Amino acid sequence: RDIYPDFNKTFKDILPILSGITLGEKGDISRDLYYAFQDSGAMHLLVASGGNIGFITLIVYFLCSLLGCKRITSASAALSCALFYTLIAGADAPLLRAYLMAFCSTLGFILGRKSGVLQGFVLAGLIILIFNPQSLFEAGFQMSFLATLAIVLFVNNFKLKENLPRYVKILTEMFLISLVAQLSLTAVFCNYFRKISLTAPLSNI
């Protein structure tokens, strides 16, 4: 504290961010910090949803694979851990929606279908709308599915030149995926929030 006098203030700002990233609880975040996230286009980081479910599913699957587990065993363990996280994080609409999308996509993957991700995406949307047709008119539903669809179509249909250096390809792909997601959500942002962020394609990397 003597070396860094602003430690307490910084720590109070960091805790709500960590809470938002891990569990989606952002009630204690300061107004200035809230608007900073909003203006940068990174507000979705403070909502426990697709990113969290995706990371947990992929990490657990990867660890199980390293241990020599079969594909079905690894996928089952990954989805079980993702479901446990979904429940302890409150199982609200964004989390349930993200888990269902992850479940359907993973199911397509373990069945060895190249179209598994896109088919799982469509199946997840259909299941959600069967149980709650009003979801179609909710901002969360529209943003989740528009961004995911844009990314899936982009990744499957756009390839960079093979002769590019590896680090250039990775950075370029990250930027383009972020840009595609933001462009797909422009109309939604304008309609619901009356603003768009020009820095979002970079800040989301």
PDB file of C-alpha atoms in Angstrom, residues 52-133:
ATOM      1  CA  ASN A  52     -17.477 -19.021 -20.038  1.00  0.00           C
ATOM      2  CA  ILE A  53     -19.291 -22.155 -21.168  1.00  0.00           C
ATOM      3  CA  GLY A  54     -17.025 -22.465 -24.192  1.00  0.00           C
ATOM      4  CA  PHE A  55     -13.820 -22.116 -22.177  1.00  0.00           C
ATOM      5  CA  ILE A  56     -14.896 -24.682 -19.583  1.00  0.00           C
ATOM      6  CA  THR A  57     -16.025 -27.167 -22.227  1.00  0.00           C
ATOM      7  CA  LEU A  58     -12.838 -26.842 -24.273  1.00  0.00           C
ATOM      8  CA  ILE A  59     -10.447 -26.874 -21.293  1.00  0.00           C
ATOM      9  CA  VAL A  60     -12.010 -29.955 -19.678  1.00  0.00           C
ATOM     10  CA  TYR A  61     -12.156 -31.754 -23.030  1.00  0.00           C
ATOM     11  CA  PHE A  62      -8.489 -30.911 -23.693  1.00  0.00           C
ATOM     12  CA  LEU A  63      -7.386 -32.109 -20.244  1.00  0.00           C
ATOM     13  CA  CYS A  64      -9.319 -35.362 -20.611  1.00  0.00           C
ATOM     14  CA  SER A  65      -7.749 -35.898 -24.032  1.00  0.00           C
ATOM     15  CA  LEU A  66      -4.289 -35.420 -22.536  1.00  0.00           C
ATOM     16  CA  LEU A  67      -5.122 -38.147 -20.020  1.00  0.00           C
ATOM     17  CA  GLY A  68      -5.946 -40.502 -22.871  1.00  0.00           C
ATOM     18  CA  CYS A  69      -9.720 -40.505 -22.473  1.00  0.00           C
ATOM     19  CA  LYS A  70     -11.856 -41.439 -25.444  1.00  0.00           C
ATOM     20  CA  ARG A  71     -13.765 -38.769 -27.355  1.00  0.00           C
ATOM     21  CA  ILE A  72     -17.159 -39.634 -25.825  1.00  0.00           C
ATOM     22  CA  THR A  73     -15.717 -39.736 -22.290  1.00  0.00           C
ATOM     23  CA  SER A  74     -13.957 -36.406 -22.762  1.00  0.00           C
ATOM     24  CA  ALA A  75     -17.064 -34.769 -24.201  1.00  0.00           C
ATOM     25  CA  SER A  76     -19.270 -36.140 -21.399  1.00  0.00           C
ATOM     26  CA  ALA A  77     -16.887 -34.841 -18.728  1.00  0.00           C
ATOM     27  CA  ALA A  78     -16.654 -31.454 -20.449  1.00  0.00           C
ATOM     28  CA  LEU A  79     -20.417 -31.052 -20.747  1.00  0.00           C
ATOM     29  CA  SER A  80     -20.939 -32.212 -17.153  1.00  0.00           C
ATOM     30  CA  CYS A  81     -18.496 -29.579 -15.850  1.00  0.00           C
ATOM     31  CA  ALA A  82     -20.101 -26.925 -18.050  1.00  0.00           C
ATOM     32  CA  LEU A  83     -23.533 -27.885 -16.684  1.00  0.00           C
ATOM     33  CA  PHE A  84     -22.244 -27.669 -13.097  1.00  0.00           C
ATOM     34  CA  TYR A  85     -20.873 -24.195 -13.805  1.00  0.00           C
ATOM     35  CA  THR A  86     -24.166 -23.169 -15.414  1.00  0.00           C
ATOM     36  CA  LEU A  87     -26.064 -24.174 -12.274  1.00  0.00           C
ATOM     37  CA  ILE A  88     -23.730 -22.513  -9.745  1.00  0.00           C
ATOM     38  CA  ALA A  89     -23.643 -19.320 -11.825  1.00  0.00           C
ATOM     39  CA  GLY A  90     -27.412 -18.977 -11.574  1.00  0.00           C
ATOM     40  CA  ALA A  91     -28.632 -20.797 -14.691  1.00  0.00           C
ATOM     41  CA  ASP A  92     -30.140 -17.621 -16.122  1.00  0.00           C
ATOM     42  CA  ALA A  93     -31.243 -17.296 -19.742  1.00  0.00           C
ATOM     43  CA  PRO A  94     -27.843 -16.424 -21.332  1.00  0.00           C
ATOM     44  CA  LEU A  95     -26.127 -19.306 -19.546  1.00  0.00           C
ATOM     45  CA  LEU A  96     -28.829 -21.853 -20.385  1.00  0.00           C
ATOM     46  CA  ARG A  97     -28.831 -20.670 -23.981  1.00  0.00           C
ATOM     47  CA  ALA A  98     -25.036 -20.943 -24.182  1.00  0.00           C
ATOM     48  CA  TYR A  99     -25.000 -24.385 -22.572  1.00  0.00           C
ATOM     49  CA  LEU A 100     -27.644 -25.693 -24.935  1.00  0.00           C
ATOM     50  CA  MET A 101     -25.657 -24.396 -27.908  1.00  0.00           C
ATOM     51  CA  ALA A 102     -22.467 -25.988 -26.539  1.00  0.00           C
ATOM     52  CA  PHE A 103     -24.281 -29.273 -25.887  1.00  0.00           C
ATOM     53  CA  CYS A 104     -25.749 -29.494 -29.384  1.00  0.00           C
ATOM     54  CA  SER A 105     -22.473 -28.491 -31.048  1.00  0.00           C
ATOM     55  CA  THR A 106     -20.466 -30.965 -28.975  1.00  0.00           C
ATOM     56  CA  LEU A 107     -22.956 -33.695 -29.807  1.00  0.00           C
ATOM     57  CA  GLY A 108     -22.404 -33.043 -33.507  1.00  0.00           C
ATOM     58  CA  PHE A 109     -18.645 -33.101 -32.919  1.00  0.00           C
ATOM     59  CA  ILE A 110     -18.540 -36.452 -31.128  1.00  0.00           C
ATOM     60  CA  LEU A 111     -20.770 -37.961 -33.814  1.00  0.00           C
ATOM     61  CA  GLY A 112     -18.103 -36.973 -36.326  1.00  0.00           C
ATOM     62  CA  ARG A 113     -20.298 -34.653 -38.367  1.00  0.00           C
ATOM     63  CA  LYS A 114     -18.480 -31.837 -40.139  1.00  0.00           C
ATOM     64  CA  SER A 115     -21.691 -29.829 -40.040  1.00  0.00           C
ATOM     65  CA  GLY A 116     -22.109 -30.525 -36.333  1.00  0.00           C
ATOM     66  CA  VAL A 117     -21.475 -26.987 -35.117  1.00  0.00           C
ATOM     67  CA  LEU A 118     -23.925 -25.318 -37.501  1.00  0.00           C
ATOM     68  CA  GLN A 119     -26.524 -28.054 -37.093  1.00  0.00           C
ATOM     69  CA  GLY A 120     -26.149 -27.854 -33.321  1.00  0.00           C
ATOM     70  CA  PHE A 121     -26.554 -24.097 -33.501  1.00  0.00           C
ATOM     71  CA  VAL A 122     -29.838 -24.427 -35.420  1.00  0.00           C
ATOM     72  CA  LEU A 123     -31.070 -27.211 -33.123  1.00  0.00           C
ATOM     73  CA  ALA A 124     -30.332 -25.139 -30.017  1.00  0.00           C
ATOM     74  CA  GLY A 125     -32.269 -22.178 -31.418  1.00  0.00           C
ATOM     75  CA  LEU A 126     -35.207 -24.410 -32.310  1.00  0.00           C
ATOM     76  CA  ILE A 127     -35.370 -25.964 -28.829  1.00  0.00           C
ATOM     77  CA  ILE A 128     -35.231 -22.551 -27.144  1.00  0.00           C
ATOM     78  CA  LEU A 129     -38.011 -21.152 -29.351  1.00  0.00           C
ATOM     79  CA  ILE A 130     -40.222 -24.209 -28.782  1.00  0.00           C
ATOM     80  CA  PHE A 131     -40.131 -23.643 -25.026  1.00  0.00           C
ATOM     81  CA  ASN A 132     -40.141 -19.836 -25.177  1.00  0.00           C
ATOM     82  CA  PRO A 133     -41.123 -18.308 -28.549  1.00  0.00           C
TER      83      PRO A 133
END
